[in-house]
Coordinates of C-alpha atoms and ligand atoms in Angstrom, one line a residue:
M26 CA 44.9 -25.3 -22.3
T27 CA 42.0 -27.0 -24.3
Q28 CA 38.6 -26.3 -22.8
A29 CA 36.9 -29.2 -21.0
Q30 CA 34.1 -31.2 -22.7
I31 CA 32.3 -31.9 -19.4
G32 CA 32.5 -30.7 -15.8
V33 CA 32.2 -33.1 -12.8
Y34 CA 31.1 -31.5 -9.5
G35 CA 31.5 -33.7 -6.5
L36 CA 34.6 -35.9 -6.1
G37 CA 33.2 -38.4 -3.7
T38 CA 33.0 -42.1 -4.4
M39 CA 31.0 -41.9 -7.6
G40 CA 32.0 -38.5 -9.0
S41 CA 35.7 -39.2 -8.8
A42 CA 35.3 -42.6 -10.4
L43 CA 33.2 -41.2 -13.3
A44 CA 35.7 -38.3 -13.9
L45 CA 38.5 -40.9 -14.1
N46 CA 36.4 -43.0 -16.5
M47 CA 35.8 -40.0 -18.7
A48 CA 39.5 -39.0 -18.7
G49 CA 40.4 -42.6 -19.4
H50 CA 38.3 -42.4 -22.6
G51 CA 40.1 -39.4 -23.8
F52 CA 37.7 -36.6 -22.6
E53 CA 38.9 -33.4 -21.1
V54 CA 37.2 -33.1 -17.7
A55 CA 36.9 -30.1 -15.5
V56 CA 36.6 -31.1 -11.8
T57 CA 35.7 -29.4 -8.6
N58 CA 34.4 -30.3 -5.1
R59 CA 32.7 -28.5 -2.2
E60 CA 35.6 -29.2 0.1
I61 CA 38.5 -28.0 -2.0
D62 CA 41.1 -29.9 0.0
W63 CA 40.0 -33.1 -1.7
I64 CA 40.8 -31.8 -5.2
A65 CA 44.7 -31.9 -5.1
P66 CA 44.9 -35.4 -3.7
F67 CA 42.4 -36.6 -6.3
I68 CA 44.6 -35.2 -9.1
A69 CA 47.7 -36.6 -7.5
D70 CA 46.2 -40.1 -7.4
A71 CA 45.0 -39.9 -11.0
G72 CA 48.4 -40.8 -12.5
D73 CA 48.6 -40.3 -16.3
L74 CA 44.9 -39.4 -16.4
A75 CA 45.7 -36.1 -14.5
A76 CA 46.7 -34.6 -17.9
R77 CA 43.1 -34.6 -19.0
L78 CA 41.6 -33.5 -15.6
H79 CA 41.3 -29.8 -15.1
P80 CA 41.1 -29.0 -11.3
H81 CA 39.4 -25.8 -10.1
N82 CA 38.9 -24.4 -6.7
K83 CA 36.3 -21.8 -7.7
L84 CA 32.9 -22.6 -9.2
A85 CA 33.2 -19.6 -11.6
D86 CA 36.6 -20.9 -13.0
F87 CA 35.2 -24.4 -13.3
V88 CA 32.3 -23.1 -15.4
A89 CA 34.5 -20.8 -17.5
D90 CA 36.7 -23.8 -18.4
L91 CA 33.8 -25.6 -20.1
K92 CA 33.1 -25.6 -23.9
T93 CA 29.8 -24.2 -24.7
P94 CA 27.0 -25.3 -24.6
R95 CA 28.2 -26.6 -21.3
V96 CA 27.6 -29.9 -19.7
I97 CA 28.0 -30.2 -15.9
L98 CA 27.5 -33.5 -14.0
F99 CA 26.7 -33.3 -10.3
M100 CA 27.5 -36.4 -8.2
I101 CA 26.3 -35.2 -4.8
P102 CA 23.6 -36.2 -2.3
S103 CA 20.0 -35.8 -3.6
G104 CA 17.6 -33.3 -2.2
A105 CA 18.6 -30.0 -0.6
P106 CA 22.3 -30.1 -1.7
M107 CA 21.3 -30.4 -5.3
D108 CA 18.8 -27.5 -5.1
M109 CA 21.5 -25.4 -3.4
M110 CA 24.0 -26.1 -6.1
I111 CA 21.5 -25.4 -8.9
D112 CA 20.9 -22.0 -7.3
Q113 CA 24.7 -21.3 -7.1
I114 CA 25.6 -22.4 -10.6
T115 CA 22.6 -21.2 -12.7
P116 CA 23.7 -17.5 -12.7
L117 CA 27.0 -18.6 -14.2
L118 CA 25.3 -20.6 -17.1
E119 CA 23.9 -19.6 -20.5
S120 CA 21.1 -20.6 -22.7
G121 CA 21.5 -24.2 -24.0
D122 CA 23.8 -25.4 -21.1
T123 CA 22.9 -28.7 -19.4
I124 CA 23.0 -29.6 -15.7
I125 CA 23.0 -33.3 -14.9
D126 CA 22.0 -34.7 -11.6
G127 CA 23.6 -38.2 -11.5
G128 CA 22.6 -38.9 -7.9
N129 CA 19.8 -41.0 -6.7
A130 CA 17.2 -38.2 -6.8
N131 CA 13.5 -38.5 -6.3
F132 CA 12.0 -38.1 -9.8
H133 CA 9.4 -35.6 -8.6
D134 CA 12.3 -33.3 -7.7
T135 CA 13.8 -33.9 -11.2
R136 CA 10.5 -32.9 -12.8
R137 CA 10.3 -29.8 -10.7
R138 CA 13.9 -28.8 -11.5
S139 CA 13.5 -29.5 -15.2
K140 CA 10.5 -27.2 -15.3
T141 CA 12.1 -24.4 -13.4
L142 CA 15.3 -24.5 -15.4
K143 CA 13.4 -24.7 -18.7
D144 CA 12.1 -21.2 -18.1
K145 CA 15.8 -20.0 -18.2
D146 CA 16.5 -22.2 -21.2
I147 CA 18.9 -24.3 -19.1
H148 CA 18.4 -28.1 -19.7
F149 CA 18.2 -30.4 -16.7
V150 CA 19.0 -34.1 -17.0
G151 CA 18.1 -36.6 -14.3
M152 CA 20.4 -39.5 -14.8
G153 CA 20.4 -42.7 -12.9
V154 CA 23.8 -44.2 -12.5
S155 CA 24.3 -47.8 -11.3
G156 CA 27.3 -50.0 -10.6
G157 CA 28.8 -48.6 -7.5
E158 CA 32.3 -47.3 -7.5
K159 CA 33.8 -50.0 -9.7
G160 CA 30.9 -49.6 -12.2
A161 CA 31.4 -45.8 -12.3
R162 CA 35.1 -46.2 -12.9
H163 CA 35.1 -49.0 -15.5
G164 CA 31.6 -49.0 -17.0
P165 CA 28.3 -48.1 -15.3
S166 CA 24.7 -48.6 -16.6
M167 CA 23.1 -45.1 -17.0
M168 CA 19.5 -44.2 -17.3
V169 CA 19.1 -40.8 -18.9
G170 CA 16.0 -38.5 -18.6
G171 CA 15.9 -35.1 -20.2
T172 CA 15.7 -33.2 -23.5
E173 CA 16.8 -34.4 -26.9
H174 CA 19.2 -31.4 -26.9
S175 CA 21.0 -32.6 -23.8
W176 CA 21.1 -36.2 -25.0
H177 CA 22.7 -35.0 -28.2
Q178 CA 25.4 -33.2 -26.1
L179 CA 25.9 -36.2 -23.7
R180 CA 25.6 -39.2 -26.0
P181 CA 29.2 -39.5 -27.1
I182 CA 30.6 -39.2 -23.6
L183 CA 28.1 -41.5 -22.0
R184 CA 28.3 -44.2 -24.7
A185 CA 32.1 -44.2 -24.4
I186 CA 32.1 -44.6 -20.6
A187 CA 29.2 -47.0 -20.2
A188 CA 29.4 -50.7 -19.5
T189 CA 28.8 -52.8 -22.7
Y190 CA 26.9 -55.9 -23.3
Q191 CA 27.9 -57.7 -26.5
D192 CA 29.3 -54.3 -27.7
N193 CA 26.0 -52.5 -26.9
P194 CA 26.6 -49.6 -24.5
C195 CA 24.4 -49.8 -21.4
V196 CA 23.1 -46.3 -21.6
D197 CA 20.2 -44.6 -23.3
H198 CA 17.9 -41.7 -23.3
L199 CA 14.8 -43.2 -21.8
G200 CA 12.4 -40.2 -21.8
P201 CA 12.0 -36.6 -20.7
D202 CA 12.3 -35.0 -17.2
G203 CA 12.1 -37.6 -14.4
A204 CA 12.1 -40.7 -16.6
G205 CA 15.7 -41.6 -16.0
H206 CA 15.6 -41.1 -12.3
F207 CA 12.3 -43.0 -12.0
V208 CA 13.8 -46.0 -13.9
K209 CA 16.8 -45.9 -11.5
T210 CA 14.5 -45.8 -8.6
V211 CA 12.7 -48.9 -9.7
H212 CA 16.0 -50.5 -10.5
N213 CA 16.9 -50.0 -6.9
G214 CA 13.5 -51.3 -5.8
V215 CA 14.2 -54.6 -7.7
E216 CA 17.7 -54.5 -6.1
Y217 CA 16.1 -54.4 -2.6
A218 CA 13.8 -57.4 -3.4
D219 CA 16.5 -59.5 -5.0
M220 CA 18.8 -58.8 -2.1
Q221 CA 16.1 -59.7 0.4
V222 CA 15.3 -63.0 -1.5
I223 CA 19.0 -63.9 -1.3
A224 CA 19.1 -63.1 2.4
E225 CA 16.1 -65.3 3.0
L226 CA 17.7 -68.2 1.1
Y227 CA 20.9 -67.7 3.1
G228 CA 18.8 -67.8 6.3
L229 CA 17.1 -71.1 5.4
L230 CA 20.4 -72.8 4.7
R231 CA 22.2 -71.3 7.7
Y232 CA 19.6 -71.5 10.4
G233 CA 17.4 -74.3 9.0
S234 CA 20.1 -76.6 7.7
A235 CA 23.2 -75.5 9.7
W236 CA 25.3 -74.9 6.6
P237 CA 28.5 -72.9 7.4
P238 CA 28.7 -69.6 5.5
S239 CA 31.5 -70.7 3.3
D240 CA 29.5 -73.7 2.0
I241 CA 26.6 -71.4 1.3
G242 CA 29.0 -69.1 -0.5
K243 CA 30.1 -72.1 -2.7
L244 CA 26.5 -72.9 -3.5
F245 CA 26.0 -69.2 -4.6
E246 CA 29.2 -69.6 -6.7
E247 CA 27.6 -72.6 -8.4
W248 CA 24.3 -70.8 -8.9
D249 CA 26.3 -68.0 -10.6
K250 CA 27.2 -70.4 -13.4
G251 CA 23.5 -71.0 -14.5
P252 CA 20.2 -69.2 -15.0
L253 CA 20.6 -67.4 -11.7
K254 CA 23.8 -65.8 -12.8
S255 CA 23.9 -62.2 -11.6
Y256 CA 26.1 -59.7 -9.9
L257 CA 24.3 -60.0 -6.6
V258 CA 24.6 -63.8 -6.6
E259 CA 28.3 -63.4 -7.5
I260 CA 29.1 -61.0 -4.7
T261 CA 27.0 -63.0 -2.1
G262 CA 29.1 -66.0 -3.0
K263 CA 32.3 -64.0 -2.4
V264 CA 31.1 -62.2 0.8
L265 CA 30.1 -65.5 2.4
Q266 CA 33.6 -67.0 2.0
Y267 CA 35.4 -64.2 3.7
T268 CA 36.9 -64.6 7.2
D269 CA 37.1 -61.7 9.7
P270 CA 40.8 -61.1 10.3
F271 CA 40.1 -59.9 13.9
S272 CA 37.9 -62.7 15.2
G273 CA 38.6 -65.5 12.8
H274 CA 34.8 -65.9 12.3
A275 CA 33.0 -65.7 9.0
V276 CA 32.7 -62.0 8.2
V277 CA 28.9 -62.2 8.0
D278 CA 28.9 -63.3 11.6
V279 CA 30.4 -60.1 12.9
I280 CA 28.2 -57.8 10.9
K281 CA 25.2 -56.3 12.8
D282 CA 22.0 -57.6 11.3
A283 CA 20.4 -54.1 10.9
A284 CA 20.2 -52.9 7.3
G285 CA 20.4 -49.3 6.1
Q286 CA 18.4 -47.7 3.4
K287 CA 18.7 -44.4 1.7
G288 CA 15.2 -44.0 0.2
T289 CA 15.0 -45.4 -3.3
G290 CA 13.3 -48.7 -2.3
R291 CA 10.8 -46.7 -0.3
W292 CA 10.1 -44.3 -3.2
T293 CA 9.4 -47.3 -5.5
V294 CA 6.8 -48.6 -3.1
V295 CA 5.3 -45.1 -2.4
E296 CA 5.0 -44.5 -6.2
A297 CA 3.6 -47.9 -6.9
V298 CA 0.9 -47.5 -4.3
R299 CA 0.1 -43.9 -5.4
M300 CA -0.5 -45.2 -8.9
G301 CA -2.8 -47.9 -7.6
Q302 CA -0.3 -50.6 -8.1
S303 CA 1.3 -53.0 -5.7
T304 CA 4.8 -54.4 -5.6
N305 CA 4.5 -56.6 -2.6
M306 CA 8.0 -58.1 -3.0
I307 CA 9.6 -54.7 -2.9
E308 CA 7.3 -53.7 0.0
A309 CA 8.4 -56.8 1.8
A310 CA 12.1 -56.0 1.2
V311 CA 11.7 -52.3 2.4
G312 CA 9.8 -53.5 5.4
A313 CA 12.3 -56.2 6.2
R314 CA 15.1 -53.6 6.3
A315 CA 13.0 -51.4 8.6
W316 CA 12.3 -54.4 10.9
S317 CA 15.9 -55.4 10.8
A318 CA 16.8 -51.9 12.2
E319 CA 14.6 -52.6 15.2
K320 CA 17.2 -54.8 16.8
E321 CA 16.4 -54.1 20.4
T322 CA 12.7 -54.9 19.9
R323 CA 13.6 -58.1 18.1
Q324 CA 15.8 -59.2 20.9
E325 CA 13.1 -58.5 23.4
M326 CA 10.6 -60.5 21.3
Q327 CA 13.1 -63.4 21.2
N328 CA 13.2 -63.3 25.0
H329 CA 9.4 -63.6 25.2
F330 CA 8.6 -66.0 22.4
G331 CA 11.9 -67.7 21.6
G332 CA 13.7 -67.5 18.3
A333 CA 13.9 -71.2 17.5
R334 CA 13.3 -72.3 13.9
D335 CA 12.6 -75.8 12.7
W336 CA 15.0 -77.9 10.8
F337 CA 14.6 -77.1 7.1
T338 CA 15.5 -79.9 4.7
V339 CA 15.0 -78.7 1.2
D340 CA 17.3 -79.8 -1.7
P341 CA 19.5 -76.9 -3.0
G342 CA 18.1 -77.6 -6.5
V343 CA 14.6 -76.9 -5.2
L344 CA 15.9 -73.7 -3.6
A345 CA 17.5 -72.7 -6.9
D346 CA 14.2 -73.1 -8.7
A347 CA 12.3 -71.2 -6.0
F348 CA 14.9 -68.4 -6.4
L349 CA 14.4 -68.3 -10.1
A350 CA 10.6 -68.1 -9.8
A351 CA 10.9 -65.3 -7.2
R352 CA 13.4 -63.4 -9.3
I353 CA 11.1 -63.6 -12.4
L354 CA 8.2 -62.3 -10.3
C355 CA 10.4 -59.6 -8.8
Y356 CA 11.4 -58.2 -12.2
A357 CA 7.8 -58.5 -13.4
Q358 CA 6.7 -56.3 -10.5
G359 CA 9.3 -53.7 -11.3
F360 CA 8.3 -53.6 -15.0
R361 CA 4.6 -53.2 -14.1
I362 CA 5.4 -50.1 -12.1
L363 CA 7.5 -48.7 -15.0
D364 CA 4.6 -49.3 -17.3
A365 CA 2.2 -47.6 -15.0
A366 CA 4.5 -44.5 -14.6
S367 CA 5.2 -44.4 -18.3
K368 CA 1.4 -44.1 -19.0
E369 CA 0.9 -41.6 -16.2
Y370 CA 3.7 -39.2 -17.2
D371 CA 3.6 -39.9 -20.9
W372 CA 7.2 -41.1 -21.0
A373 CA 6.8 -43.8 -23.6
L374 CA 9.4 -46.0 -21.8
D375 CA 10.8 -48.8 -23.9
M376 CA 10.8 -51.7 -21.5
G377 CA 12.9 -53.9 -23.7
R378 CA 15.5 -51.2 -24.0
I379 CA 15.5 -50.7 -20.2
A380 CA 16.1 -54.5 -19.8
E381 CA 19.0 -54.2 -22.3
I382 CA 20.8 -51.4 -20.5
W383 CA 20.5 -53.3 -17.2
R384 CA 22.3 -56.3 -18.6
A385 CA 25.7 -55.0 -17.7
G386 CA 27.2 -52.4 -15.4
C387 CA 24.4 -52.2 -12.9
I388 CA 23.8 -53.9 -9.5
I389 CA 20.8 -56.0 -10.7
R390 CA 22.6 -57.2 -13.9
S391 CA 21.7 -60.8 -14.4
A392 CA 21.3 -63.5 -17.1
L393 CA 17.5 -63.2 -16.8
L394 CA 17.6 -59.6 -18.2
D395 CA 18.6 -61.0 -21.6
D396 CA 15.4 -63.1 -21.6
I397 CA 13.4 -60.2 -20.4
S398 CA 14.6 -57.9 -23.2
E399 CA 13.6 -60.7 -25.7
A400 CA 10.3 -61.2 -23.9
F401 CA 9.4 -57.5 -24.4
A402 CA 10.5 -57.6 -28.0
D403 CA 7.8 -60.3 -28.5
Q404 CA 5.2 -57.9 -26.9
P405 CA 3.8 -60.0 -24.0
P406 CA 0.0 -59.9 -23.5
H407 CA -1.0 -56.7 -21.5
S408 CA 2.7 -55.9 -21.4
Q409 CA 3.0 -58.3 -18.5
L410 CA 6.2 -60.4 -18.2
I411 CA 4.2 -63.1 -16.2
L412 CA 2.2 -63.7 -19.4
S413 CA 5.1 -63.8 -21.7
P414 CA 5.6 -67.2 -23.4
K415 CA 9.3 -66.7 -22.5
F416 CA 8.4 -67.0 -18.8
T417 CA 5.1 -68.9 -18.5
E418 CA 6.9 -72.3 -19.0
T419 CA 9.7 -71.5 -16.6
L420 CA 7.2 -70.3 -14.0
A421 CA 5.0 -73.4 -14.4
R422 CA 8.2 -75.5 -13.8
T423 CA 9.6 -73.5 -10.9
I424 CA 6.5 -72.4 -8.9
P425 CA 6.1 -75.8 -7.3
A426 CA 9.6 -75.4 -5.8
L427 CA 8.7 -71.9 -4.5
R428 CA 5.6 -73.4 -2.9
T429 CA 7.7 -76.2 -1.3
V430 CA 10.2 -73.7 0.1
V431 CA 7.6 -71.2 1.3
S432 CA 5.4 -73.9 3.0
A433 CA 8.4 -75.6 4.7
A434 CA 9.8 -72.2 5.8
V435 CA 6.5 -70.9 7.1
T436 CA 5.7 -74.1 9.0
G437 CA 9.2 -74.1 10.5
G438 CA 9.0 -70.4 11.7
H439 CA 11.5 -69.0 9.3
A440 CA 10.8 -65.4 8.3
I441 CA 10.6 -65.2 4.5
P442 CA 8.7 -62.0 3.7
A443 CA 9.9 -61.6 0.1
L444 CA 9.6 -65.3 -1.0
S445 CA 6.1 -65.6 0.5
S446 CA 5.1 -62.3 -1.1
A447 CA 6.2 -63.6 -4.5
L448 CA 4.1 -66.7 -4.1
N449 CA 1.1 -64.7 -2.8
W450 CA 1.3 -62.4 -5.8
F451 CA 1.5 -65.4 -8.2
D452 CA -1.4 -67.2 -6.6
T453 CA -3.5 -64.0 -6.6
M454 CA -2.8 -63.3 -10.3
R455 CA -3.6 -66.9 -11.4
Q456 CA -7.1 -66.7 -10.0
G457 CA -9.4 -65.6 -12.8
F458 CA -12.1 -65.2 -10.1
G459 CA -10.8 -64.1 -6.7
T460 CA -12.4 -62.9 -3.5
A461 CA -12.7 -59.1 -4.1
N462 CA -16.5 -59.7 -4.6
I463 CA -16.7 -59.9 -0.8
I464 CA -14.8 -56.6 -0.4
Q465 CA -17.2 -55.0 -2.9
A466 CA -20.2 -56.4 -1.0
Q467 CA -18.8 -55.1 2.3
R468 CA -18.1 -51.6 0.8
D469 CA -21.6 -51.4 -0.5
F470 CA -23.1 -52.7 2.8
F471 CA -21.4 -50.1 5.0
G472 CA -21.0 -47.2 2.6
Y473 CA -23.5 -47.6 -0.4
H474 CA -20.4 -47.6 -2.6
G475 CA -22.1 -49.8 -5.3
F476 CA -20.6 -52.7 -7.3
E477 CA -20.6 -54.1 -10.8
R478 CA -22.6 -57.2 -11.5
L479 CA -21.0 -59.9 -13.6
G480 CA -22.1 -59.4 -17.2
E481 CA -24.1 -56.3 -16.6
D482 CA -23.2 -52.6 -17.1
G483 CA -23.5 -49.9 -14.5
Q484 CA -23.4 -49.7 -10.7
H485 CA -25.7 -51.8 -8.5
H486 CA -26.5 -52.2 -4.8
G487 CA -27.1 -55.2 -2.7
P488 CA -30.5 -56.4 -1.3
W489 CA -29.4 -55.1 2.1
W490 CA -30.4 -51.6 0.8
D491 CA -34.0 -52.7 -0.2
Ligands
LIG509 N1 27.9 -45.0 -3.8 C1 27.1 -45.6 -4.7 O1 27.2 -46.9 -4.9 C2 26.1 -44.9 -5.5 C3 25.8 -43.6 -5.2 N2 24.9 -43.0 -6.1 C4 24.5 -41.6 -5.8 O2 25.5 -40.7 -6.2 C5 25.5 -39.5 -5.4 C6 26.9 -39.4 -4.8 O3 27.2 -40.5 -4.0 P1 28.6 -40.9 -3.5 O4 29.6 -40.5 -4.5 O5 28.5 -42.3 -3.0 O6 28.7 -40.0 -2.2 P2 30.0 -39.5 -1.4 O7 29.5 -39.3 0.0 O8 31.2 -40.4 -1.6 O9 30.4 -38.1 -2.0 C7 29.4 -37.1 -1.9 C8 29.9 -35.9 -2.7 O10 28.9 -34.9 -2.6 C9 29.5 -33.7 -2.0 N3 28.6 -33.0 -1.2 C10 28.0 -33.4 -0.1 N4 27.1 -32.5 0.4 C11 27.2 -31.5 -0.4 C12 26.5 -30.2 -0.5 N5 25.6 -29.9 0.5 N6 26.8 -29.4 -1.5 C13 27.7 -29.7 -2.4 N7 28.4 -30.9 -2.4 C14 28.1 -31.8 -1.5 C15 30.7 -34.1 -1.2 O11 31.6 -33.1 -1.1 P3 32.6 -33.0 0.2 O12 33.8 -33.8 -0.3 O13 32.9 -31.6 0.3 O14 31.9 -33.6 1.4 C16 31.2 -35.3 -2.1 O15 31.9 -34.7 -3.2 C17 24.4 -39.7 -4.4 O16 23.3 -39.1 -4.8 C18 24.2 -41.2 -4.3 O17 22.9 -41.6 -4.0 C19 24.3 -43.6 -7.2 C20 24.7 -44.8 -7.5 C21 25.6 -45.6 -6.7
LIG510 O1 22.0 -46.8 -6.1 C1 22.7 -47.6 -5.5 C2 22.9 -48.9 -6.0 O2 22.2 -49.2 -7.2 C3 23.4 -47.2 -4.2 O3 24.4 -48.0 -3.7 C4 22.3 -47.0 -3.2 O4 22.9 -46.3 -2.0 C5 21.6 -48.3 -2.7 O5 20.5 -48.0 -2.0 P1 20.5 -48.2 -0.4 O6 21.7 -47.4 0.2 O7 19.2 -47.7 0.1 O8 20.7 -49.7 -0.1

């Protein structure tokens, strides 16, 4: 039998879909799984593609079936399982082989693993994969970090299986070691914020204007035909129009309002803060998920304070503009963190290229990303999207709508952590002279920390120390 061109370890949701995608593009794929009972049913369900899938029950046989230098993709949970598998497989590998972690790993782990394996001349690739099961099966967006050697090995396979946008595969080598996983982490941070904004807009229409879920779904369907076009808007439109077969209610009404989270949103926030940045929309989204999980406390609070919200009468067109403004600000915050990390880790991330490979296949794909890639091509001042001529005009036009929505919602007692964070960030950034002079005066007063005087060099102290 021909040797396999790539091995896929982990036949869960993502690994099995990626293996089928590769086989569907003509690649010979060796496959295995921790629980070997899953392997035979996977092959049985693969139909014609089974001819190019090489199942193995033993790790040593799986490795031996691979062409050298070997390429092995792991699609398993991040953290300890990945370390354990690296320990198991490394003794079976040879110089020049590549291990890929396609899971949502913390990029610090990826950097550590790349360094450790480099000493054994094994290459380690941290690859962000986005698009969920369907994306993995029919075309994901993939963010690759690692060595040029590995990219050379992987490129033909990844370009073949990736989603395409105007014939351009949504995959690229973004930088060394943790670059790919960091970009995926920020992708997910943006995903959290965009989802939270959508949930807040839904809440305003549902609880402020008493729109039934199906009507809100139809509005999202409309929005998906214009500048707000995106995968998340599309699926929200669909989700809201489903009826629960058991109760006959809208499906959203039978889903517990407590959101899960696996860590990537939180990592985005932690890294942003560690680098002296802030991404208050993503912080708001991570926080909102955490608060949502405190359902009992919220119910107790409602008993004490009441959960009533005022009538909210804002035109859907105004909501759409507010959404567009918030979405621009959300992406802008994501790209600011990417820029900061790129400088700190010397990754030389190409922001325009990242926007390009996010245009199809991934969860945050949206019409706006096309404009963002063009905005980066024009080199916006200070690399800031909010200063890009491509967006300043749109922001000037849509911020009044965001202000209208935020003011009405806040006055009416509607919780809108992400929308209000977006506006707060915008208002902070448009003040050439803010209020941090007071912070500096306080710091100097209580701690002799010193401050800069306007137009003068050096550190100074206030008259309170004379
Ligand atoms: N689902 C999604 O939409 C996306 C997921 N990801 C990431 O992809 C990775 C896989 O996710 P997904 O396919 O959804 O997960 P699943 O739970 O569907 O599958 C997990 C796979 O990992 C294996 N596994 C679990 N624990 C271990 C272990 N300790 N050692 C070896 N193998 C183990 C499982 O084997 P077994 O069958 O024996 O349990 C199974 O093959 C994760 O890192 C996830 O964050 C990335 C993008 C999107
Ligand atoms: O990577 C993904 C999408 O891009 C995964 O679906 C991930 O699980 C989403 O994060 P969370 O589970 O925290 O919502």
